[in-house]
mmCIF file with all atom_site columns, C-alpha atoms and ligand atoms in Angstrom:
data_model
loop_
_atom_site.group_PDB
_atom_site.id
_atom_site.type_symbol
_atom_site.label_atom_id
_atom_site.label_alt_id
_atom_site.label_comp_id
_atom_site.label_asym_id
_atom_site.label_entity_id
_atom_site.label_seq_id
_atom_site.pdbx_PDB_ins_code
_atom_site.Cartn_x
_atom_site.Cartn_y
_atom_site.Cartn_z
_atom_site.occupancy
_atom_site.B_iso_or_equiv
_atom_site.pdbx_formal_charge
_atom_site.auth_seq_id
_atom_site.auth_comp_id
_atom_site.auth_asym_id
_atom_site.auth_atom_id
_atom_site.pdbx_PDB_model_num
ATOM   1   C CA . UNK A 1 1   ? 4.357  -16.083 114.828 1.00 71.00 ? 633 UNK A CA 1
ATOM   2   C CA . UNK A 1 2   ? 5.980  -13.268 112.723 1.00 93.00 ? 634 UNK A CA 1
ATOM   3   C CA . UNK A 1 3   ? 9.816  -14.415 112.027 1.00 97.00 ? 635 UNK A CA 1
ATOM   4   C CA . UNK A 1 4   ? 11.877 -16.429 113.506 1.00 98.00 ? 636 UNK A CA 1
ATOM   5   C CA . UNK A 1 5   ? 15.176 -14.720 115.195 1.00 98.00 ? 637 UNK A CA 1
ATOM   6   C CA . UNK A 1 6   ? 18.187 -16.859 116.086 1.00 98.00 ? 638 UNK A CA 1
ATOM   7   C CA . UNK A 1 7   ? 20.421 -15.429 118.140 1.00 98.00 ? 639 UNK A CA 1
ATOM   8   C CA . UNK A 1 8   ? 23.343 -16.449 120.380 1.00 98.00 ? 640 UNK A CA 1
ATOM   9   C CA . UNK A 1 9   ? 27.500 -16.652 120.632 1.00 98.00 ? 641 UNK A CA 1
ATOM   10  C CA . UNK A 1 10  ? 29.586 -16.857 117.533 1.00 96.00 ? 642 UNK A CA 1
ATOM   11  C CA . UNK A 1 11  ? 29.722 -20.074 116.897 1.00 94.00 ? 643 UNK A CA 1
ATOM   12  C CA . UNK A 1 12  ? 26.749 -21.505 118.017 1.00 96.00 ? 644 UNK A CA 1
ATOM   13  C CA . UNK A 1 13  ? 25.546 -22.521 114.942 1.00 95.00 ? 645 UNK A CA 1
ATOM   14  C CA . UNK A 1 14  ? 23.095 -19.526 114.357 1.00 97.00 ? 646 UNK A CA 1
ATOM   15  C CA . UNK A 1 15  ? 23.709 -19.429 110.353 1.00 97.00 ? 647 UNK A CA 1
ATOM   16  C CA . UNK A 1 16  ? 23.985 -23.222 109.448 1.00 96.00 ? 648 UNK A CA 1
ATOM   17  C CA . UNK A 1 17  ? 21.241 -24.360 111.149 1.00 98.00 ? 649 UNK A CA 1
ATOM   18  C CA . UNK A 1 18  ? 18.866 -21.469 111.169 1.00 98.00 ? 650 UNK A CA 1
ATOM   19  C CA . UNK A 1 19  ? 19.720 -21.987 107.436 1.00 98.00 ? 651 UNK A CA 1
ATOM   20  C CA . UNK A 1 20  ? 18.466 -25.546 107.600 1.00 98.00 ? 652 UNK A CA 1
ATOM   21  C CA . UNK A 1 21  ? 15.760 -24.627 109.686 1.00 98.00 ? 653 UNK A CA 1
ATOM   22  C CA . UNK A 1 22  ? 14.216 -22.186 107.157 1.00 98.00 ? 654 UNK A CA 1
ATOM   23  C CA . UNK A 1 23  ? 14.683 -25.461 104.514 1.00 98.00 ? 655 UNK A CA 1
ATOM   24  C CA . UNK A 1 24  ? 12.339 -27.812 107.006 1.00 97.00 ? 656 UNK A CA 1
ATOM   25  C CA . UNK A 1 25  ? 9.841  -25.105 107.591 1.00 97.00 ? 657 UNK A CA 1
ATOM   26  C CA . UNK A 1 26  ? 10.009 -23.719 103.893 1.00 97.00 ? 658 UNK A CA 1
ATOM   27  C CA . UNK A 1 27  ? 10.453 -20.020 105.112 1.00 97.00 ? 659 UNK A CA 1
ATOM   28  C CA . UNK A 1 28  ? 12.898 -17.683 104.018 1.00 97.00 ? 660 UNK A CA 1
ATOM   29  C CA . UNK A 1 29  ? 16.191 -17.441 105.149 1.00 98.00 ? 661 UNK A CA 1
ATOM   30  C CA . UNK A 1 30  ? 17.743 -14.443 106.054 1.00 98.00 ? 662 UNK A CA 1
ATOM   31  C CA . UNK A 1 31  ? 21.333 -14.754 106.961 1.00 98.00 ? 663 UNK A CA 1
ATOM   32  C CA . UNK A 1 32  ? 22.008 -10.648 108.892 1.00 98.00 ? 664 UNK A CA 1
ATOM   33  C CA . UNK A 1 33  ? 25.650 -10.606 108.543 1.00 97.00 ? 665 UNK A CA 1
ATOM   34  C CA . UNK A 1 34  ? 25.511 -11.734 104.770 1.00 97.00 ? 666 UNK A CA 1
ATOM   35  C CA . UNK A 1 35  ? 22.790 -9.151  104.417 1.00 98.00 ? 667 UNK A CA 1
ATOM   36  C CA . UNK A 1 36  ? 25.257 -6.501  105.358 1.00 98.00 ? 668 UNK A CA 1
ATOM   37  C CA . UNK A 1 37  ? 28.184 -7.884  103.600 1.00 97.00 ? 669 UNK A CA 1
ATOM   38  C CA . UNK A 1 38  ? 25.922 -7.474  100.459 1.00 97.00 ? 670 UNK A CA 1
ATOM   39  C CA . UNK A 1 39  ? 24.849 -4.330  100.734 1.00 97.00 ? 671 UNK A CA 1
ATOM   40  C CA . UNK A 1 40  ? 28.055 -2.400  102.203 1.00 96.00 ? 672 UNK A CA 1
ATOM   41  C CA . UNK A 1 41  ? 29.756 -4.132  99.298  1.00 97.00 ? 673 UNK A CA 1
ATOM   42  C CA . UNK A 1 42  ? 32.805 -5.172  102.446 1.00 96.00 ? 674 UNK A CA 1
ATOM   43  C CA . UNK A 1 43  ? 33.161 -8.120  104.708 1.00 96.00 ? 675 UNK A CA 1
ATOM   44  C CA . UNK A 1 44  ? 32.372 -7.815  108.313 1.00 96.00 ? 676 UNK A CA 1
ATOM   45  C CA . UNK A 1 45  ? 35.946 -7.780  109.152 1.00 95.00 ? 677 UNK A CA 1
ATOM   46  C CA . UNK A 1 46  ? 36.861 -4.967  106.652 1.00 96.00 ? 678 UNK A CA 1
ATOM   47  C CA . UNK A 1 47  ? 33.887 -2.848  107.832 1.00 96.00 ? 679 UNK A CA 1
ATOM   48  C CA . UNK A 1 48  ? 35.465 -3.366  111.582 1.00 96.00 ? 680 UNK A CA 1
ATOM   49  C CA . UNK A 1 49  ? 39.300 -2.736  110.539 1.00 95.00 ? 681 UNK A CA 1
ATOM   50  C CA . UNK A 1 50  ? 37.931 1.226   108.564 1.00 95.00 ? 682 UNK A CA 1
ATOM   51  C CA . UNK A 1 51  ? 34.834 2.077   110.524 1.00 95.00 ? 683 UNK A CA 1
ATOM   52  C CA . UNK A 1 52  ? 35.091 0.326   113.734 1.00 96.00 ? 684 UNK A CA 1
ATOM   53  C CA . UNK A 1 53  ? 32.883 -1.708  116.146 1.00 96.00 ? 685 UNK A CA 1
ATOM   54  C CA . UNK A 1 54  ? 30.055 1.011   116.502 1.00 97.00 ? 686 UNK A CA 1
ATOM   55  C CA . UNK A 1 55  ? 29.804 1.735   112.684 1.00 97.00 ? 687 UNK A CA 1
ATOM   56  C CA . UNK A 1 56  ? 29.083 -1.771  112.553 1.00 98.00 ? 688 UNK A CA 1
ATOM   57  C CA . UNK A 1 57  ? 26.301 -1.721  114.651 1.00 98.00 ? 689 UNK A CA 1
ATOM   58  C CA . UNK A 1 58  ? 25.087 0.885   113.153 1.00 98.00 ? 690 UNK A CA 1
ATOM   59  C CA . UNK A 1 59  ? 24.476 -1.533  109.791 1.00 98.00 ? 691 UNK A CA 1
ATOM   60  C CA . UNK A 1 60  ? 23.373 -3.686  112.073 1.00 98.00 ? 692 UNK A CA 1
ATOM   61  C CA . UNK A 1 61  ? 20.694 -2.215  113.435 1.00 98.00 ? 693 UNK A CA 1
ATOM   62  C CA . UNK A 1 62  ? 19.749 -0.990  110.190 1.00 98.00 ? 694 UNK A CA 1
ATOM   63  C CA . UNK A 1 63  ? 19.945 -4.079  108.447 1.00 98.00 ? 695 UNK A CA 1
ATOM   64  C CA . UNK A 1 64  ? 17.730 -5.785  111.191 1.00 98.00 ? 696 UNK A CA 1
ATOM   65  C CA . UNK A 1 65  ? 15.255 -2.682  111.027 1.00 98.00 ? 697 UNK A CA 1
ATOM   66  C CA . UNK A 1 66  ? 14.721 -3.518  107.376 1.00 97.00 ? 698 UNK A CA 1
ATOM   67  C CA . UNK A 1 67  ? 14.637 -7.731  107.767 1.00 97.00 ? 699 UNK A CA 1
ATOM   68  C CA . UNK A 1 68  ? 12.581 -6.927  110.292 1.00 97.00 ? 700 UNK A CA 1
ATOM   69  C CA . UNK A 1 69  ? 9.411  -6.105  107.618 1.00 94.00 ? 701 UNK A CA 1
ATOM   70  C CA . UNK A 1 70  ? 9.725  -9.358  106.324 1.00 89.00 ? 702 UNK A CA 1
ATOM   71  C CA . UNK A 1 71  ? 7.101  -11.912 107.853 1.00 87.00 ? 703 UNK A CA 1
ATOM   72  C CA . UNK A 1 72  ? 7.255  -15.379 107.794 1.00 93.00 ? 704 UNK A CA 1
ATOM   73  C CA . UNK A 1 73  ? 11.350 -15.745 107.602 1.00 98.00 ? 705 UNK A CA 1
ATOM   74  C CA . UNK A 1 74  ? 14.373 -17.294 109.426 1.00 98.00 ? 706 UNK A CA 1
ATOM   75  C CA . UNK A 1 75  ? 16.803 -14.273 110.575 1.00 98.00 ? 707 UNK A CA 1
ATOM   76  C CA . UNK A 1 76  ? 20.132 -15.717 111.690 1.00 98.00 ? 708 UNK A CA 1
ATOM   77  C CA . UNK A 1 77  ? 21.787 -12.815 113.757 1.00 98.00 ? 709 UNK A CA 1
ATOM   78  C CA . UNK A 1 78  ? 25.317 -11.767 113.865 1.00 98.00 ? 710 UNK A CA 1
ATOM   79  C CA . UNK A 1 79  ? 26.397 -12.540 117.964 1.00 98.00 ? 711 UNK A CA 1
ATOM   80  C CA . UNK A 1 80  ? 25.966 -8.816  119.063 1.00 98.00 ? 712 UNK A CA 1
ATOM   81  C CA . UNK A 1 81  ? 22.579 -8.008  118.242 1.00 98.00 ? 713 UNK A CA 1
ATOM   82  C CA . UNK A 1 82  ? 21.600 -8.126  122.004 1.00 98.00 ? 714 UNK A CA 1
ATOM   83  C CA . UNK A 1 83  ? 23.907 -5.430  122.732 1.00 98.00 ? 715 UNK A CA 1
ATOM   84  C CA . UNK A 1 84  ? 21.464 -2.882  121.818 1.00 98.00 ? 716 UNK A CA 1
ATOM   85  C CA . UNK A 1 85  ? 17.955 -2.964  123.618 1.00 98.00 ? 717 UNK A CA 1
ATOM   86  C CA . UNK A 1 86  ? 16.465 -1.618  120.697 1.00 98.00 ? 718 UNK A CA 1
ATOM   87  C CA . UNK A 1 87  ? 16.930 -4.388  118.647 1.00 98.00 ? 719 UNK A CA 1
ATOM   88  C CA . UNK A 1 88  ? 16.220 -7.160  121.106 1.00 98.00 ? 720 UNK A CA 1
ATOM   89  C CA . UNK A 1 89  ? 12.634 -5.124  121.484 1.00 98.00 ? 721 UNK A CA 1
ATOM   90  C CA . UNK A 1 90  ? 11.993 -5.112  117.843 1.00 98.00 ? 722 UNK A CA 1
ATOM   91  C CA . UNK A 1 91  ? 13.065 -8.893  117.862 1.00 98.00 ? 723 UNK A CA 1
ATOM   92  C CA . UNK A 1 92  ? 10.493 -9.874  120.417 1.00 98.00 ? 724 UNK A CA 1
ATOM   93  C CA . UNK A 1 93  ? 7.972  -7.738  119.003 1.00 97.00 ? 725 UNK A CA 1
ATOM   94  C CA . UNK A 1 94  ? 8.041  -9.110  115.426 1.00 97.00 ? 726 UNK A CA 1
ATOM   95  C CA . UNK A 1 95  ? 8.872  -12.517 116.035 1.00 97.00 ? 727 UNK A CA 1
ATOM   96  C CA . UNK A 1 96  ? 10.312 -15.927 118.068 1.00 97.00 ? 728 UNK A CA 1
ATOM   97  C CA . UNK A 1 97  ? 13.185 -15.516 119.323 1.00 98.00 ? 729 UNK A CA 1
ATOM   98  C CA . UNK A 1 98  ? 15.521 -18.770 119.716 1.00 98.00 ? 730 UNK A CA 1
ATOM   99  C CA . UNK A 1 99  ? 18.598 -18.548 121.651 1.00 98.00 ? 731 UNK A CA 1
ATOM   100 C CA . UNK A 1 100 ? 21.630 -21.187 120.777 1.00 98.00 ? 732 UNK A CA 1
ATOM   101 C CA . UNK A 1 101 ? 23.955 -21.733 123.477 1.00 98.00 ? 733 UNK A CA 1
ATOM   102 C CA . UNK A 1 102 ? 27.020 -24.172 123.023 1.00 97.00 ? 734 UNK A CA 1
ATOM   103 C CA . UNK A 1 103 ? 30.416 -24.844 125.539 1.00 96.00 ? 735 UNK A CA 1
ATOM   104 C CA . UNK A 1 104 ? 33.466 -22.203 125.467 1.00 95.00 ? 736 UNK A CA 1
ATOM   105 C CA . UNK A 1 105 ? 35.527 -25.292 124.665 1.00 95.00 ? 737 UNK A CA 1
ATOM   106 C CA . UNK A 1 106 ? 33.304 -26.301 121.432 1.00 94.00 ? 738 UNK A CA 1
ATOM   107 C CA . UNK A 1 107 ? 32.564 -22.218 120.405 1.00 95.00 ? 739 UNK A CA 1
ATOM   108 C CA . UNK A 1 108 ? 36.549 -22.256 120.171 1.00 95.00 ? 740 UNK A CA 1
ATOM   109 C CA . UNK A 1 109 ? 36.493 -25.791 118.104 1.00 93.00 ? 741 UNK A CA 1
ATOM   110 C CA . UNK A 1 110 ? 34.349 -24.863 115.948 1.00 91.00 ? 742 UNK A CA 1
ATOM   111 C CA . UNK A 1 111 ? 35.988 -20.636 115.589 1.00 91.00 ? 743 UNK A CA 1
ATOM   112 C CA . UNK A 1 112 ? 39.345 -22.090 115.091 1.00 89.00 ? 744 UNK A CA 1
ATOM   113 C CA . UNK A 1 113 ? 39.336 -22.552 111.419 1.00 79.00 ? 745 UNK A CA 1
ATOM   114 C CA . UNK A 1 114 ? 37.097 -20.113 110.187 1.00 77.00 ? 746 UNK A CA 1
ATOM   115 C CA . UNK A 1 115 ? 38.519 -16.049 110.093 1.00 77.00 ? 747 UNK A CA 1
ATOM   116 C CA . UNK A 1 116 ? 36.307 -12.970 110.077 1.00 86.00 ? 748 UNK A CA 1
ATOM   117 C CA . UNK A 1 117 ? 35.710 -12.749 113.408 1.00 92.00 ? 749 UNK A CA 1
ATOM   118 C CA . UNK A 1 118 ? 37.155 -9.525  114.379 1.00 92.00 ? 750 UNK A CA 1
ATOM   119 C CA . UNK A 1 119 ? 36.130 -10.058 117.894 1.00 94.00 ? 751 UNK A CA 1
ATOM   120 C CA . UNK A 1 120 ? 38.022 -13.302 118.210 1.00 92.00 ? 752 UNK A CA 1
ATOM   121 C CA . UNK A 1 121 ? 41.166 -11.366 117.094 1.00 89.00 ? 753 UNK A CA 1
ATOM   122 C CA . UNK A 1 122 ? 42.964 -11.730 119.856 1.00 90.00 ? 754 UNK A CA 1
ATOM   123 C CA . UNK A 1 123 ? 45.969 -13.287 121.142 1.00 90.00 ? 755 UNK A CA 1
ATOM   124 C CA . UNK A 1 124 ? 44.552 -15.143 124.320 1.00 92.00 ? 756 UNK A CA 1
ATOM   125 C CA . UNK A 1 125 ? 41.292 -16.285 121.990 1.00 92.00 ? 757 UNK A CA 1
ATOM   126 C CA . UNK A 1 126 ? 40.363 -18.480 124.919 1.00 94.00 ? 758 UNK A CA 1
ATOM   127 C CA . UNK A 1 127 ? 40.050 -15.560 127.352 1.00 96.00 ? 759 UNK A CA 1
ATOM   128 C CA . UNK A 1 128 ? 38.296 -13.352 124.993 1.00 95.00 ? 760 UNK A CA 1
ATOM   129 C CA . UNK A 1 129 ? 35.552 -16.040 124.100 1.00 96.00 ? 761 UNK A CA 1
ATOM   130 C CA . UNK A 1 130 ? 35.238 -16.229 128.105 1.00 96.00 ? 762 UNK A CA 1
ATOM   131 C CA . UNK A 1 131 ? 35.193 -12.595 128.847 1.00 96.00 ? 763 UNK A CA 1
ATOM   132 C CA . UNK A 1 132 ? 32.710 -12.013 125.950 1.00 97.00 ? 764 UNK A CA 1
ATOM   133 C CA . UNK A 1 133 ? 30.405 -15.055 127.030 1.00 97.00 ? 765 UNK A CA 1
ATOM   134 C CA . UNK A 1 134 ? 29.985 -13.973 130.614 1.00 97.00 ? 766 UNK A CA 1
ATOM   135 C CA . UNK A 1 135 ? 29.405 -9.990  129.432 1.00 96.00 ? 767 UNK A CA 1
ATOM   136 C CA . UNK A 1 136 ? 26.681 -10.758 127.552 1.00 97.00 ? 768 UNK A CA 1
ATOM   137 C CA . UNK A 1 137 ? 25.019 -13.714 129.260 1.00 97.00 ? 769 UNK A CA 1
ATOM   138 C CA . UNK A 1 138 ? 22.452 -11.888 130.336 1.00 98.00 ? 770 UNK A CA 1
ATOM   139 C CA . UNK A 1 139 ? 21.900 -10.211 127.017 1.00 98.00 ? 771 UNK A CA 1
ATOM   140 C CA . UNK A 1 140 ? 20.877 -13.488 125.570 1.00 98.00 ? 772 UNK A CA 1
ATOM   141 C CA . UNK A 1 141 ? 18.234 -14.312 128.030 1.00 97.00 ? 773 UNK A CA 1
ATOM   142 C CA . UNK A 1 142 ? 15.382 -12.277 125.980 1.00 98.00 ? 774 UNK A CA 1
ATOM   143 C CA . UNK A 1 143 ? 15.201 -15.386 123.902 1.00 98.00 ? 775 UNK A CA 1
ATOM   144 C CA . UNK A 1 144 ? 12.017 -16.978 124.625 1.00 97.00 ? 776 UNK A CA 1
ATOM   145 C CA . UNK A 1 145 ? 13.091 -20.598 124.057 1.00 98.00 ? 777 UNK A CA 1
ATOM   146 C CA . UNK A 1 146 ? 17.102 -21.585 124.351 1.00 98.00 ? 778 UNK A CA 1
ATOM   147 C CA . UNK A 1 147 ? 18.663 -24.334 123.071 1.00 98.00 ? 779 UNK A CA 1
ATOM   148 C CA . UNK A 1 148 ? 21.891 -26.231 124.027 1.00 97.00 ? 780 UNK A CA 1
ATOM   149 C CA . UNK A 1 149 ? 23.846 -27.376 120.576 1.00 95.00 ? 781 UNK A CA 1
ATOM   150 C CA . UNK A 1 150 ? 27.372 -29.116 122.339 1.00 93.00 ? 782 UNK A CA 1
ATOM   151 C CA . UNK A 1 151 ? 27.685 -32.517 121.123 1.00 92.00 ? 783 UNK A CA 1
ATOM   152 C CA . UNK A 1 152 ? 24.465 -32.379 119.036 1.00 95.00 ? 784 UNK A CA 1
ATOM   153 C CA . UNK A 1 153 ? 25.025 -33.232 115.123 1.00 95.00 ? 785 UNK A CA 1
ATOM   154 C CA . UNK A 1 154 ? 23.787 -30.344 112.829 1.00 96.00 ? 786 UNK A CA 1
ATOM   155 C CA . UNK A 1 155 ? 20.355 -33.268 111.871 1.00 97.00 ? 787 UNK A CA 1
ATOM   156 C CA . UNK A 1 156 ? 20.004 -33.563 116.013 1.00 97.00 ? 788 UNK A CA 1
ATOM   157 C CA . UNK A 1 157 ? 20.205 -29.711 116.992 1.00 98.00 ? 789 UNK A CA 1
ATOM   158 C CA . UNK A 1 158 ? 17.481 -28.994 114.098 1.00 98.00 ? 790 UNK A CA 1
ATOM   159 C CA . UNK A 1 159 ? 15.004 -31.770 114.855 1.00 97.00 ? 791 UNK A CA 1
ATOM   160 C CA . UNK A 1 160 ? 15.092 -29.535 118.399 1.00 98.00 ? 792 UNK A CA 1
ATOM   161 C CA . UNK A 1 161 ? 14.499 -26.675 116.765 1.00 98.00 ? 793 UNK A CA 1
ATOM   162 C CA . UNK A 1 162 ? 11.475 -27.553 114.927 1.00 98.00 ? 794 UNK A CA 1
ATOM   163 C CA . UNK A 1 163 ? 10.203 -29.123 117.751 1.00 97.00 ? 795 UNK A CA 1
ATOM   164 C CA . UNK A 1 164 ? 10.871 -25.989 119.835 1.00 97.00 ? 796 UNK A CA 1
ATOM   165 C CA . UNK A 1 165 ? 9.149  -23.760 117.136 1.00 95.00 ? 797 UNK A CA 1
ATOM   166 C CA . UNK A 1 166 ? 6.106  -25.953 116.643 1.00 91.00 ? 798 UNK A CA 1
ATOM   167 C CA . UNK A 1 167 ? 5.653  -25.869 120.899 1.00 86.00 ? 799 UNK A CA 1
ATOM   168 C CA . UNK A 1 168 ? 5.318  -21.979 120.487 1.00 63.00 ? 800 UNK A CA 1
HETATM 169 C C1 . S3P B 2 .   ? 29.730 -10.484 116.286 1.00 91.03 ? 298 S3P B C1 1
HETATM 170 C C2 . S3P B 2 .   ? 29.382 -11.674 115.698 1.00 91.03 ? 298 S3P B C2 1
HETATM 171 C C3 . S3P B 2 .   ? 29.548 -11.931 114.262 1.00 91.03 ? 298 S3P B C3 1
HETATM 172 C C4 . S3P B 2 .   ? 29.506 -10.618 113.469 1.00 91.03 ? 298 S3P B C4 1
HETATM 173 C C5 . S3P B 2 .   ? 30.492 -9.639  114.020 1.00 91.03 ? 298 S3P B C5 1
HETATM 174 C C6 . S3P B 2 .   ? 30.254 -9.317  115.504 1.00 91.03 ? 298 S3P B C6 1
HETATM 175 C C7 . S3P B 2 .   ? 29.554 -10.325 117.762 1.00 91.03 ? 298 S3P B C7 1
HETATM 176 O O1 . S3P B 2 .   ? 28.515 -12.796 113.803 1.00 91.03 ? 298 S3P B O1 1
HETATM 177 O O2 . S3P B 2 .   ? 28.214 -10.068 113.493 1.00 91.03 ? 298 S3P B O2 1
HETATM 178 O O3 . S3P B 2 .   ? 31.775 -10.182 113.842 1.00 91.03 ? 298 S3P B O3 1
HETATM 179 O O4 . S3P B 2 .   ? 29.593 -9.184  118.250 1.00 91.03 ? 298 S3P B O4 1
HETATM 180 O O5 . S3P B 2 .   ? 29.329 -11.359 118.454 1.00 91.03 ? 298 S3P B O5 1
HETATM 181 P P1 . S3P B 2 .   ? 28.453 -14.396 114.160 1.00 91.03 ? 298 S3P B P1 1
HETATM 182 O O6 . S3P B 2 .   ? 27.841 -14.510 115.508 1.00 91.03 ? 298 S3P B O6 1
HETATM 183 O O7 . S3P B 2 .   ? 27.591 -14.949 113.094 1.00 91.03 ? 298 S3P B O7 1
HETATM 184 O O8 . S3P B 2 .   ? 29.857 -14.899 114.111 1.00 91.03 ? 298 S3P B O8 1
#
């Protein structure tokens, strides 16, 4: 099956329970964002503030072109990764790709209290999640399985994702 890619809106759950996926399958885990944190030596939000959005997605792409090697591992991508069609190629070429979907009213629940978002930055927050959910719907549907995560527990959500892996 090559890796596993999870992909999807900021806060959807992508890192916590890809990371707990990779635990139940005993693969890797690969968490993107982290990856570039730890190699550009800045956080996400620092990289956006003195580079901007596209230098960022230049690291991205990068960072996924190099994760992308790796067989056999869980590869929890930042939100924007669909934006370029170069990535969502490489995605489908080298691996499952599992879209996680939740509500706009739970993605800002569960934003509120964390920063480092520079995307979320905004005064309206509820407008921006909305604007930025229906621009890239359509992104998100190369996933080839999707999976709903609003009102499942973290246990609940990843049950469905090993089930959804093992069906592939
Ligand atoms: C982004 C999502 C973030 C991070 C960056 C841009 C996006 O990752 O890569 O802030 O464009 O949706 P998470 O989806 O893990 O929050």
């Amino acid at each position: 099956m090559g890796n596993i890619y999870i992909i999807g809106f900021m806060g959807t759950g992508k890192s916590t329970l890809g990371r707990e996926l990779a635990r139940r399958l005993r693969k890797e885990f690969i968490d993107l964002d982290e990856f570039i944190e730890s190699t550009s030596g800045k956080r996400i939000a620092d990289i956006f503030v003195a580079a901007g959005e596209s230098f960022f997605r230049t690291l991205e792409r990068r960072a996924l072109a190099e994760k992308a090697a790796t067989d056999n591992a869980v590869i929890a991508c930042g939100g924007g990764i669909v934006i370029d069609q170069d990535n969502v190629a490489l995605m489908r070429r080298t691996g499952f790709v599992m879209r996680l979907t939740a509500s706009a009213e739970e993605i800002l629940r569960r934003t509120a209290q964390q920063n480092g978002r520079p995307l979320l930055d905004a005064d309206d927050r509820k407008a921006r999640v909305e604007t930025l959910m229906a621009q890239r719907e359509k992104l998100y549907r190369c996933a080839h399985v999707t999976l709903d995560t609003t009102g499942l527990t973290p246990e609940q959500a990843v049950e469905r994702m090993v089930k959804l892996v093992s069906g592939a």
